[in-house]
Amino acid sequence: MSDSYTVTDPSGNSVELPKVQGTLGPPAVDVRKLYASTGGFTFDPGFTSTCSCESGITYIDGNEGVLLYRGYRADELAKKSNFIEVCYLLLNGELPTKAEYDEFESAIRMHTMINESLKRFFTGFHYDAHPMAMLSSIVGGMSAFYHDTTNTSDPEHRTIFARRMIAKIPTIAAAAYKYSVGQPLVYPSNDLDYCSNFLRMMFAVPAEEYAVDPVAAEALDVLFILHADHEQNASTSTVRLAGSTGCNPYAAMASGISALWGPAHGGANEAVLNMLNQIGSVDNIDQYIAKAKDKSDPFRLMGFGHRVYKNFDPRATVIREHCHKVLKAYGGDSDGKLELAMRLEEIALKDEYFVEKKLYPNVDFYSGIIYKALGIPTNMFTPMFAIGRTVGWVAHYLEMVSDPGMRIGRPRQIYTGADERAYTDIGSR
Ligand code: SDX
């Protein structure tokens, strides 16, 4: 088998381009010398066939429905590990020893508070601001507070940034929720684990004691693991592109939060619940399936389809199992949303449109049902995604800035505008 590709341009000139092959997955054509050799570019809007980097963090086999974090199956980690251990794995490449775990877990636990002045940022928002607007603003604002550790060529700075970001994102997300409901912000407690702490910051009120429900904490731990990373998705690629300019790391994180917000990406979990509310009843499913298939109708089946998975999203399978467990603990599927979602899935997966286009439920299809059962409001669903994905953004950012060969990301374009022309005075136009 050849180690290169031969590309022949329209003039008949051929150029040899090296093949790049990773540990797993398809090979790639190394086109870095294509423009210099042929004067031509590649063209790939949406990057359906383009690798932007080499990475050792996460591997996805879209056809087989496999997701690996540093070689370990994410669905196995969801069953056997915990989110803090998965954070260590994604950041360091190996599962921690007991001593390494204890040191890392303690460091995260001890850095959950935010600067008191950051709390004033919340009061600048109107009460009904979307929590994602607050999250991206406050995280971006961290770059105004933590400018003492932004030398990413310094390993110690990189470690402090990573731990601060992972530790503080739940505190900021919970504070955004508290501000939106007019309740006092709740300080984190060093007595609680990561997920229990978040639940308490979300739902405790000064007027009474708050007891964390272990079923809820365990469900969140699984959800955060399954959302932790997903190779070069839109928000992670945004973090890489922003970070490649050498900007403040917290500013790069804020760019990822903004990209995640879109309903085609992390905003889909909120859009799924809104869609289920819109469909309302099993009787209306066929009508909405027809709308989803109608090219003239902008309606899409939210939570279905994926750029990479052309099989079941392994995360959706685990989350669906947890739906049953959580709803059983919280009074069952009283509003029928899980039953509606499962019927929708069953009907869609038998429809030739969805079968032919390989549209399966993705990570966002079921997650909102669990969040809703835990009392988390719909507009907080995407911030929940951001809490889990922060470690993935940080891991990719650190992998990139630690690479001595890092270059600023700067794609080219196919220009389709006007040819050069001379300016004309307004009187003669
Ligand atoms: C996430 O990249 C990641 O890894 C993302 C993520 C992560 O962990 O970071 O996995 C998280 O973002 C999951 C995806 C959440 N988004 C949604 O659930 C929104 C609904 N899904 C679609 O918008 C869409 O499927 C995307 C955005 C997820 C994927 O878009 P692609 O790869 O660009 O696919 P496409 O839009 O080109 O669709 C291919 C065909 C099209 O029909 P044709 O033009 O070929 O005739 O499938 C159709 C689409 O119209 N299609 C759908 C559909 N998704 C695709 N039709 C109806 N309903 C849908 N949901």
CSV table of C-alpha atoms and ligand atoms in Angstrom, one decimal:
chain,number,residue,atom,x,y,z
A,1,MET,CA,0.0,0.0,0.0
A,2,SER,CA,1.4,3.5,-0.9
A,3,ASP,CA,2.5,6.0,1.6
A,4,SER,CA,1.3,8.9,-0.5
A,5,TYR,CA,-1.5,10.2,-2.7
A,6,THR,CA,-0.9,11.5,-6.3
A,7,VAL,CA,-2.9,14.6,-7.1
A,8,THR,CA,-3.1,15.6,-10.8
A,9,ASP,CA,-4.2,19.2,-11.3
A,10,PRO,CA,-6.4,20.4,-14.3
A,11,SER,CA,-3.2,21.1,-16.3
A,12,GLY,CA,-2.2,17.5,-15.9
A,13,ASN,CA,0.6,18.3,-13.5
A,14,SER,CA,0.9,15.6,-10.7
A,15,VAL,CA,2.1,16.1,-7.2
A,16,GLU,CA,2.8,13.4,-4.5
A,17,LEU,CA,1.2,14.2,-1.2
A,18,PRO,CA,2.1,12.2,1.9
A,19,LYS,CA,-0.5,9.9,3.6
A,20,VAL,CA,-1.1,10.6,7.3
A,21,GLN,CA,-2.3,7.6,9.5
A,22,GLY,CA,-3.2,7.8,13.2
A,23,THR,CA,-3.4,4.9,15.7
A,24,LEU,CA,-7.1,4.4,14.8
A,25,GLY,CA,-9.4,5.7,12.1
A,26,PRO,CA,-9.1,6.6,8.4
A,27,PRO,CA,-5.9,7.9,6.8
A,28,ALA,CA,-5.6,11.5,5.5
A,29,VAL,CA,-3.9,13.3,2.7
A,30,ASP,CA,-1.4,15.8,4.1
A,31,VAL,CA,-2.2,18.9,2.0
A,32,ARG,CA,0.1,21.3,3.7
A,33,LYS,CA,2.2,21.6,0.6
A,34,LEU,CA,-0.7,21.5,-1.9
A,35,TYR,CA,-0.9,25.3,-2.5
A,36,ALA,CA,2.8,25.7,-2.8
A,37,SER,CA,3.0,22.8,-5.2
A,38,THR,CA,-0.1,23.4,-7.3
A,39,GLY,CA,-1.3,26.9,-6.6
A,40,GLY,CA,-4.6,25.4,-5.6
A,41,PHE,CA,-6.5,25.0,-2.3
A,42,THR,CA,-8.7,22.3,-0.9
A,43,PHE,CA,-12.4,23.2,-0.5
A,44,ASP,CA,-14.4,21.7,2.3
A,45,PRO,CA,-17.1,24.0,3.9
A,46,GLY,CA,-18.3,22.4,7.2
A,47,PHE,CA,-15.0,20.4,7.3
A,48,THR,CA,-16.8,17.1,6.5
A,49,SER,CA,-13.6,15.6,5.1
A,50,THR,CA,-11.0,17.7,6.9
A,51,CYS,CA,-8.7,16.9,9.9
A,52,SER,CA,-7.7,20.1,11.6
A,53,CYS,CA,-5.0,18.6,13.9
A,54,GLU,CA,-3.5,15.5,15.4
A,55,SER,CA,-4.9,14.6,18.8
A,56,GLY,CA,-4.5,11.8,21.3
A,57,ILE,CA,-7.5,12.7,23.5
A,58,THR,CA,-10.7,11.2,22.0
A,59,TYR,CA,-11.5,8.8,19.2
A,60,ILE,CA,-14.9,8.4,17.6
A,61,ASP,CA,-15.9,5.6,15.2
A,62,GLY,CA,-19.1,7.0,13.7
A,63,ASN,CA,-20.0,3.8,11.8
A,64,GLU,CA,-19.6,1.5,14.8
A,65,GLY,CA,-20.9,4.0,17.4
A,66,VAL,CA,-17.7,3.9,19.5
A,67,LEU,CA,-16.4,6.7,21.7
A,68,LEU,CA,-13.0,6.4,23.4
A,69,TYR,CA,-11.5,8.8,25.9
A,70,ARG,CA,-7.7,8.2,25.9
A,71,GLY,CA,-8.5,4.6,24.6
A,72,TYR,CA,-11.1,3.8,27.3
A,73,ARG,CA,-14.8,3.4,26.2
A,74,ALA,CA,-16.8,6.4,27.4
A,75,ASP,CA,-19.8,4.1,28.1
A,76,GLU,CA,-17.6,1.9,30.3
A,77,LEU,CA,-16.1,4.9,32.1
A,78,ALA,CA,-19.7,6.1,32.7
A,79,LYS,CA,-20.4,2.8,34.5
A,80,LYS,CA,-17.2,2.2,36.3
A,81,SER,CA,-15.4,5.6,36.9
A,82,ASN,CA,-16.5,9.1,38.0
A,83,PHE,CA,-16.3,12.5,36.4
A,84,ILE,CA,-13.3,13.8,38.4
A,85,GLU,CA,-11.3,10.7,37.4
A,86,VAL,CA,-12.3,11.1,33.8
A,87,CYS,CA,-11.2,14.7,34.0
A,88,TYR,CA,-7.8,13.5,35.2
A,89,LEU,CA,-7.7,10.9,32.4
A,90,LEU,CA,-8.5,13.4,29.6
A,91,LEU,CA,-6.0,16.0,30.9
A,92,ASN,CA,-3.1,13.6,31.6
A,93,GLY,CA,-3.7,10.7,29.3
A,94,GLU,CA,-3.7,8.0,31.9
A,95,LEU,CA,-6.0,6.9,34.7
A,96,PRO,CA,-4.7,8.2,38.1
A,97,THR,CA,-3.2,6.2,40.9
A,98,LYS,CA,-5.0,6.6,44.3
A,99,ALA,CA,-2.5,9.3,45.4
A,100,GLU,CA,-2.8,11.1,42.1
A,101,TYR,CA,-6.6,11.0,42.2
A,102,ASP,CA,-6.8,12.2,45.8
A,103,GLU,CA,-4.4,15.2,45.0
A,104,PHE,CA,-6.4,16.1,41.9
A,105,GLU,CA,-9.8,15.7,43.5
A,106,SER,CA,-8.7,17.8,46.5
A,107,ALA,CA,-7.3,20.6,44.2
A,108,ILE,CA,-10.6,20.8,42.3
A,109,ARG,CA,-12.6,20.7,45.5
A,110,MET,CA,-10.5,23.6,47.0
A,111,HIS,CA,-10.8,25.9,44.0
A,112,THR,CA,-14.6,26.1,43.4
A,113,MET,CA,-15.1,29.7,44.7
A,114,ILE,CA,-15.0,32.6,42.3
A,115,ASN,CA,-13.6,36.1,42.9
A,116,GLU,CA,-16.2,38.1,44.9
A,117,SER,CA,-16.0,40.9,42.3
A,118,LEU,CA,-17.1,38.4,39.6
A,119,LYS,CA,-20.4,38.2,41.4
A,120,ARG,CA,-21.1,41.8,40.4
A,121,PHE,CA,-21.0,40.8,36.7
A,122,PHE,CA,-24.3,39.0,37.3
A,123,THR,CA,-26.2,42.1,38.5
A,124,GLY,CA,-25.4,43.7,35.1
A,125,PHE,CA,-27.8,41.3,33.4
A,126,HIS,CA,-31.6,41.6,33.3
A,127,TYR,CA,-33.2,38.8,35.4
A,128,ASP,CA,-34.4,37.0,32.2
A,129,ALA,CA,-31.0,36.8,30.5
A,130,HIS,CA,-30.3,33.4,29.1
A,131,PRO,CA,-27.8,31.6,31.4
A,132,MET,CA,-25.5,30.8,28.4
A,133,ALA,CA,-25.1,34.6,27.8
A,134,MET,CA,-24.1,34.9,31.5
A,135,LEU,CA,-21.8,31.9,31.3
A,136,SER,CA,-19.9,33.1,28.3
A,137,SER,CA,-19.6,36.6,29.7
A,138,ILE,CA,-18.5,35.6,33.2
A,139,VAL,CA,-16.0,33.0,31.9
A,140,GLY,CA,-14.6,35.6,29.5
A,141,GLY,CA,-14.5,38.0,32.5
A,142,MET,CA,-12.2,35.5,34.3
A,143,SER,CA,-9.5,36.6,31.9
A,144,ALA,CA,-9.7,40.0,33.7
A,145,PHE,CA,-9.0,38.3,37.0
A,146,TYR,CA,-6.7,35.5,36.4
A,147,HIS,CA,-4.1,37.2,34.2
A,148,ASP,CA,-1.4,35.9,36.6
A,149,THR,CA,-1.3,32.4,35.1
A,150,THR,CA,-1.7,32.8,31.4
A,151,ASN,CA,1.8,32.0,30.2
A,152,THR,CA,0.8,28.7,28.6
A,153,SER,CA,4.4,27.8,27.9
A,154,ASP,CA,4.7,27.4,31.7
A,155,PRO,CA,3.5,23.9,32.8
A,156,GLU,CA,2.5,25.2,36.2
A,157,HIS,CA,0.4,28.0,34.6
A,158,ARG,CA,-1.3,25.3,32.4
A,159,THR,CA,-2.1,23.2,35.5
A,160,ILE,CA,-3.5,26.1,37.5
A,161,PHE,CA,-5.7,27.2,34.5
A,162,ALA,CA,-7.0,23.7,34.0
A,163,ARG,CA,-7.9,23.1,37.6
A,164,ARG,CA,-9.4,26.6,38.1
A,165,MET,CA,-11.6,26.2,35.0
A,166,ILE,CA,-12.9,22.8,35.9
A,167,ALA,CA,-13.5,23.7,39.5
A,168,LYS,CA,-15.3,27.0,38.9
A,169,ILE,CA,-17.6,26.3,35.9
A,170,PRO,CA,-20.3,24.7,38.1
A,171,THR,CA,-20.2,27.6,40.5
A,172,ILE,CA,-20.6,30.1,37.7
A,173,ALA,CA,-23.4,28.0,36.1
A,174,ALA,CA,-25.3,27.6,39.3
A,175,ALA,CA,-24.9,31.3,40.1
A,176,ALA,CA,-26.4,32.2,36.7
A,177,TYR,CA,-29.4,30.1,37.5
A,178,LYS,CA,-29.8,31.6,41.0
A,179,TYR,CA,-29.6,35.1,39.6
A,180,SER,CA,-32.3,34.2,37.0
A,181,VAL,CA,-34.7,33.1,39.7
A,182,GLY,CA,-34.0,35.9,42.0
A,183,GLN,CA,-32.4,33.8,44.8
A,184,PRO,CA,-29.2,34.4,46.6
A,185,LEU,CA,-26.1,32.8,45.2
A,186,VAL,CA,-25.0,29.7,47.2
A,187,TYR,CA,-21.3,29.4,48.0
A,188,PRO,CA,-19.7,26.0,47.2
A,189,SER,CA,-18.9,23.7,50.1
A,190,ASN,CA,-15.6,21.9,50.4
A,191,ASP,CA,-17.4,19.1,52.2
A,192,LEU,CA,-19.2,18.0,49.1
A,193,ASP,CA,-18.1,16.1,45.9
A,194,TYR,CA,-18.3,17.8,42.5
A,195,CYS,CA,-21.8,16.9,41.5
A,196,SER,CA,-23.3,17.2,45.1
A,197,ASN,CA,-21.8,20.6,45.4
A,198,PHE,CA,-23.3,21.7,42.1
A,199,LEU,CA,-26.8,20.5,43.1
A,200,ARG,CA,-26.5,22.3,46.4
A,201,MET,CA,-25.4,25.5,44.7
A,202,MET,CA,-28.4,25.2,42.4
A,203,PHE,CA,-31.2,24.3,44.8
A,204,ALA,CA,-30.2,25.2,48.4
A,205,VAL,CA,-31.9,28.3,49.9
A,206,PRO,CA,-30.9,30.1,53.1
A,207,ALA,CA,-34.3,29.4,54.6
A,208,GLU,CA,-33.8,25.7,55.1
A,209,GLU,CA,-31.2,22.8,55.1
A,210,TYR,CA,-30.6,21.1,51.7
A,211,ALA,CA,-29.9,17.4,51.5
A,212,VAL,CA,-28.3,16.2,48.2
A,213,ASP,CA,-30.1,13.2,46.6
A,214,PRO,CA,-27.5,10.6,45.7
A,215,VAL,CA,-29.6,9.5,42.8
A,216,ALA,CA,-29.4,13.0,41.3
A,217,ALA,CA,-25.7,13.3,42.0
A,218,GLU,CA,-24.9,10.0,40.4
A,219,ALA,CA,-27.0,10.8,37.3
A,220,LEU,CA,-25.2,14.1,36.9
A,221,ASP,CA,-21.8,12.4,37.3
A,222,VAL,CA,-22.7,10.0,34.4
A,223,LEU,CA,-24.0,12.9,32.3
A,224,PHE,CA,-20.9,15.0,32.8
A,225,ILE,CA,-18.7,12.0,31.9
A,226,LEU,CA,-20.7,11.4,28.7
A,227,HIS,CA,-20.4,15.1,27.7
A,228,ALA,CA,-16.7,15.5,28.7
A,229,ASP,CA,-15.2,15.4,25.2
A,230,HIS,CA,-16.0,14.6,21.6
A,231,GLU,CA,-12.8,15.3,19.5
A,232,GLN,CA,-13.1,18.2,17.1
A,233,ASN,CA,-16.7,19.2,17.5
A,234,ALA,CA,-17.7,22.8,16.7
A,235,SER,CA,-17.1,24.3,20.2
A,236,THR,CA,-13.8,22.5,20.7
A,237,SER,CA,-12.6,23.5,17.3
A,238,THR,CA,-13.6,27.1,18.2
A,239,VAL,CA,-11.5,26.9,21.4
A,240,ARG,CA,-8.6,25.6,19.4
A,241,LEU,CA,-8.9,28.3,16.7
A,242,ALA,CA,-9.2,31.1,19.3
A,243,GLY,CA,-6.4,29.7,21.5
A,244,SER,CA,-4.1,29.4,18.4
A,245,THR,CA,-3.9,33.2,18.4
A,246,GLY,CA,-2.3,33.1,21.9
A,247,CYS,CA,-5.3,34.8,23.5
A,248,ASN,CA,-6.0,34.5,27.2
A,249,PRO,CA,-7.1,30.9,28.0
A,250,TYR,CA,-10.3,32.0,29.7
A,251,ALA,CA,-11.2,34.0,26.6
A,252,ALA,CA,-10.7,30.9,24.5
A,253,MET,CA,-13.0,29.0,26.8
A,254,ALA,CA,-15.6,31.7,26.5
A,255,SER,CA,-15.5,31.3,22.7
A,256,GLY,CA,-16.2,27.6,23.1
A,257,ILE,CA,-19.3,28.4,25.3
A,258,SER,CA,-20.6,30.7,22.7
A,259,ALA,CA,-20.2,28.1,19.9
A,260,LEU,CA,-21.8,25.4,22.1
A,261,TRP,CA,-25.0,27.5,22.5
A,262,GLY,CA,-26.3,26.9,19.0
A,263,PRO,CA,-29.3,24.5,18.6
A,264,ALA,CA,-27.3,22.6,16.0
A,265,HIS,CA,-24.7,21.8,18.7
A,266,GLY,CA,-25.0,21.9,22.5
A,267,GLY,CA,-28.2,24.0,22.4
A,268,ALA,CA,-30.0,20.9,21.0
A,269,ASN,CA,-30.8,19.5,24.4
A,270,GLU,CA,-32.9,22.6,25.2
A,271,ALA,CA,-34.4,22.5,21.7
A,272,VAL,CA,-35.4,18.8,22.2
A,273,LEU,CA,-37.5,19.6,25.2
A,274,ASN,CA,-39.1,22.5,23.4
A,275,MET,CA,-39.8,20.2,20.5
A,276,LEU,CA,-41.4,17.5,22.7
A,277,ASN,CA,-43.6,20.2,24.2
A,278,GLN,CA,-44.5,21.4,20.7
A,279,ILE,CA,-45.3,17.9,19.6
A,280,GLY,CA,-47.3,17.4,22.8
A,281,SER,CA,-48.8,14.0,22.2
A,282,VAL,CA,-47.9,10.7,20.6
A,283,ASP,CA,-50.8,11.3,18.2
A,284,ASN,CA,-48.9,14.2,16.6
A,285,ILE,CA,-45.7,12.4,16.0
A,286,ASP,CA,-46.4,11.5,12.3
A,287,GLN,CA,-47.2,15.1,11.5
A,288,TYR,CA,-43.9,16.2,12.9
A,289,ILE,CA,-41.9,13.4,11.3
A,290,ALA,CA,-43.4,14.6,8.0
A,291,LYS,CA,-42.4,18.2,8.8
A,292,ALA,CA,-38.8,17.0,9.6
A,293,LYS,CA,-38.7,15.3,6.2
A,294,ASP,CA,-40.1,18.3,4.3
A,295,LYS,CA,-37.3,20.3,2.7
A,296,SER,CA,-39.5,23.4,2.6
A,297,ASP,CA,-40.1,23.2,6.3
A,298,PRO,CA,-37.3,24.5,8.6
A,299,PHE,CA,-38.4,22.0,11.3
A,300,ARG,CA,-35.8,19.4,12.2
A,301,LEU,CA,-36.1,16.5,14.6
A,302,MET,CA,-33.9,18.0,17.4
A,303,GLY,CA,-31.7,15.4,19.1
A,304,PHE,CA,-31.5,13.4,15.9
A,305,GLY,CA,-28.6,13.1,13.4
A,306,HIS,CA,-24.9,13.7,13.8
A,307,ARG,CA,-22.0,14.7,11.6
A,308,VAL,CA,-19.9,11.7,12.7
A,309,TYR,CA,-22.2,9.1,14.1
A,310,LYS,CA,-24.0,7.1,11.4
A,311,ASN,CA,-25.1,4.6,14.0
A,312,PHE,CA,-26.4,5.0,17.5
A,313,ASP,CA,-24.6,7.7,19.6
A,314,PRO,CA,-23.2,5.4,22.4
A,315,ARG,CA,-23.9,8.3,24.8
A,316,ALA,CA,-27.6,8.4,24.0
A,317,THR,CA,-27.9,4.7,24.8
A,318,VAL,CA,-26.4,5.1,28.3
A,319,ILE,CA,-28.4,8.3,28.9
A,320,ARG,CA,-31.7,6.6,27.9
A,321,GLU,CA,-31.0,3.8,30.4
A,322,HIS,CA,-30.5,6.4,33.1
A,323,CYS,CA,-33.7,8.1,32.2
A,324,HIS,CA,-35.6,5.1,33.4
A,325,LYS,CA,-33.6,5.0,36.7
A,326,VAL,CA,-34.0,8.7,37.4
A,327,LEU,CA,-37.7,8.9,36.5
A,328,LYS,CA,-38.4,5.9,38.7
A,329,ALA,CA,-36.8,7.8,41.6
A,330,TYR,CA,-38.6,11.0,40.8
A,331,GLY,CA,-42.2,9.8,40.5
A,332,GLY,CA,-42.1,8.4,37.0
A,333,ASP,CA,-42.7,9.9,33.6
A,334,SER,CA,-45.7,11.9,34.9
A,335,ASP,CA,-45.8,14.4,32.0
A,336,GLY,CA,-45.2,11.6,29.4
A,337,LYS,CA,-42.1,13.2,27.9
A,338,LEU,CA,-40.0,10.0,28.1
A,339,GLU,CA,-42.8,7.9,26.6
A,340,LEU,CA,-43.2,10.5,23.9
A,341,ALA,CA,-39.5,10.6,23.2
A,342,MET,CA,-39.2,6.8,23.0
A,343,ARG,CA,-42.2,6.6,20.7
A,344,LEU,CA,-40.7,9.3,18.5
A,345,GLU,CA,-37.4,7.4,18.4
A,346,GLU,CA,-39.2,4.1,17.6
A,347,ILE,CA,-41.2,5.7,14.7
A,348,ALA,CA,-38.3,7.7,13.3
A,349,LEU,CA,-36.0,4.8,13.3
A,350,LYS,CA,-38.4,2.8,11.1
A,351,ASP,CA,-38.9,5.7,8.7
A,352,GLU,CA,-37.0,5.3,5.4
A,353,TYR,CA,-35.9,9.0,5.4
A,354,PHE,CA,-34.1,8.6,8.8
A,355,VAL,CA,-32.8,5.1,7.9
A,356,GLU,CA,-31.4,6.2,4.5
A,357,LYS,CA,-29.8,9.3,6.0
A,358,LYS,CA,-28.6,7.3,9.1
A,359,LEU,CA,-30.2,9.8,11.5
A,360,TYR,CA,-30.1,8.3,15.0
A,361,PRO,CA,-30.7,9.9,18.4
A,362,ASN,CA,-27.7,11.7,19.7
A,363,VAL,CA,-26.4,12.7,23.1
A,364,ASP,CA,-28.9,15.6,23.3
A,365,PHE,CA,-32.1,13.5,22.7
A,366,TYR,CA,-32.6,12.1,26.2
A,367,SER,CA,-30.3,14.3,28.4
A,368,GLY,CA,-33.0,17.0,28.8
A,369,ILE,CA,-35.5,14.5,30.2
A,370,ILE,CA,-33.1,13.7,33.1
A,371,TYR,CA,-32.3,17.3,33.7
A,372,LYS,CA,-36.0,18.1,33.8
A,373,ALA,CA,-36.7,15.3,36.3
A,374,LEU,CA,-33.9,16.7,38.5
A,375,GLY,CA,-35.7,20.1,38.5
A,376,ILE,CA,-33.2,21.8,36.2
A,377,PRO,CA,-35.0,24.3,34.0
A,378,THR,CA,-34.8,24.0,30.2
A,379,ASN,CA,-32.7,27.1,29.7
A,380,MET,CA,-30.1,25.6,32.0
A,381,PHE,CA,-29.7,22.4,29.9
A,382,THR,CA,-26.9,23.8,27.7
A,383,PRO,CA,-25.0,25.2,30.7
A,384,MET,CA,-25.1,21.6,32.0
A,385,PHE,CA,-23.5,20.5,28.7
A,386,ALA,CA,-20.9,23.2,29.1
A,387,ILE,CA,-20.0,22.0,32.7
A,388,GLY,CA,-19.3,18.5,31.3
A,389,ARG,CA,-17.5,19.8,28.1
A,390,THR,CA,-15.2,22.3,29.9
A,391,VAL,CA,-12.6,19.5,30.6
A,392,GLY,CA,-12.7,18.6,26.9
A,393,TRP,CA,-12.1,22.2,25.9
A,394,VAL,CA,-9.3,22.5,28.4
A,395,ALA,CA,-7.6,19.3,27.4
A,396,HIS,CA,-7.7,20.2,23.7
A,397,TYR,CA,-6.5,23.7,24.4
A,398,LEU,CA,-3.6,22.4,26.5
A,399,GLU,CA,-2.7,19.7,23.9
A,400,MET,CA,-2.5,22.5,21.3
A,401,VAL,CA,-0.5,25.1,23.2
A,402,SER,CA,1.9,22.5,24.5
A,403,ASP,CA,2.8,21.6,20.9
A,404,PRO,CA,6.0,23.5,19.9
A,405,GLY,CA,4.7,23.3,16.3
A,406,MET,CA,1.5,25.2,17.0
A,407,ARG,CA,0.6,27.7,14.3
A,408,ILE,CA,-2.2,30.2,14.2
A,409,GLY,CA,-5.3,28.8,12.5
A,410,ARG,CA,-6.0,30.7,9.3
A,411,PRO,CA,-8.2,29.0,6.7
A,412,ARG,CA,-8.4,30.3,3.1
A,413,GLN,CA,-11.5,30.8,0.9
A,414,ILE,CA,-13.0,30.5,-2.6
A,415,TYR,CA,-13.6,34.2,-3.5
A,416,THR,CA,-16.9,34.7,-5.3
A,417,GLY,CA,-17.2,38.5,-5.0
A,418,ALA,CA,-16.7,41.3,-7.5
A,419,ASP,CA,-13.6,41.5,-9.7
A,420,GLU,CA,-11.4,44.6,-9.1
A,421,ARG,CA,-13.1,47.8,-10.1
A,422,ALA,CA,-12.4,51.6,-9.8
A,423,TYR,CA,-14.3,53.9,-7.3
A,424,THR,CA,-17.0,56.1,-8.8
A,425,ASP,CA,-18.2,59.4,-7.3
A,426,ILE,CA,-21.7,59.3,-5.8
A,427,GLY,CA,-22.9,61.8,-8.4
A,428,SER,CA,-22.1,59.4,-11.3
A,429,ARG,CA,-23.7,56.3,-9.8
B,1,SDX,C1,-24.0,17.8,19.3
B,1,SDX,O1,-19.9,17.3,16.5
B,1,SDX,C2,-20.2,16.8,17.7
B,1,SDX,O2,-19.5,15.9,18.1
B,1,SDX,C3,-21.3,17.4,18.4
B,1,SDX,C4,-21.7,16.8,19.7
B,1,SDX,C5,-20.6,16.9,20.8
B,1,SDX,O3,-20.6,16.0,21.7
B,1,SDX,O4,-19.9,17.9,20.7
B,1,SDX,O5,-22.0,15.4,19.5
B,1,SDX,C6,-23.0,17.4,20.3
B,1,SDX,O6,-23.9,18.9,18.8
B,1,SDX,C7,-25.0,16.7,18.8
B,1,SDX,C8,-25.9,17.2,17.7
B,1,SDX,C9,-27.0,18.0,18.3
B,1,SDX,N1,-27.8,18.7,17.2
B,1,SDX,C10,-29.1,18.3,17.0
B,1,SDX,O7,-29.6,17.3,17.5
B,1,SDX,C11,-29.8,19.2,16.0
B,1,SDX,C12,-30.5,18.3,14.9
B,1,SDX,N2,-29.5,17.7,14.1
B,1,SDX,C13,-29.1,18.4,12.8
B,1,SDX,O8,-29.1,19.7,12.9
B,1,SDX,C14,-27.9,17.7,12.2
B,1,SDX,O9,-28.1,16.4,12.2
B,1,SDX,C15,-26.5,18.0,12.7
B,1,SDX,C16,-26.2,19.4,12.9
B,1,SDX,C17,-26.3,17.3,14.1
B,1,SDX,C18,-25.5,17.4,11.8
B,1,SDX,O10,-25.5,18.1,10.6
B,1,SDX,P1,-24.7,17.7,9.3
B,1,SDX,O11,-23.7,16.7,9.6
B,1,SDX,O12,-24.3,19.0,8.6
B,1,SDX,O13,-25.8,17.0,8.5
B,1,SDX,P2,-26.7,17.7,7.4
B,1,SDX,O14,-27.3,18.9,8.0
B,1,SDX,O15,-25.9,17.8,6.1
B,1,SDX,O16,-27.8,16.5,7.2
B,1,SDX,C19,-27.6,15.5,6.3
B,1,SDX,C20,-29.1,15.2,5.8
B,1,SDX,C21,-29.7,16.5,5.3
B,1,SDX,O17,-30.6,16.1,4.3
B,1,SDX,P3,-30.2,16.2,2.7
B,1,SDX,O18,-29.8,17.7,2.5
B,1,SDX,O19,-29.0,15.3,2.5
B,1,SDX,O20,-31.4,15.8,1.9
B,1,SDX,O21,-29.9,14.8,6.9
B,1,SDX,C22,-30.9,15.7,7.1
B,1,SDX,C23,-30.5,17.0,6.4
B,1,SDX,O22,-31.6,17.7,6.0
B,1,SDX,N3,-31.0,15.9,8.6
B,1,SDX,C24,-32.1,15.9,9.3
B,1,SDX,C25,-31.7,16.1,10.6
B,1,SDX,N4,-30.4,16.0,10.7
B,1,SDX,C26,-29.9,15.9,9.4
B,1,SDX,N5,-33.4,15.9,8.9
B,1,SDX,C27,-34.3,16.0,9.9
B,1,SDX,N6,-34.0,16.1,11.2
B,1,SDX,C28,-32.7,16.1,11.6
B,1,SDX,N7,-32.4,16.2,12.9
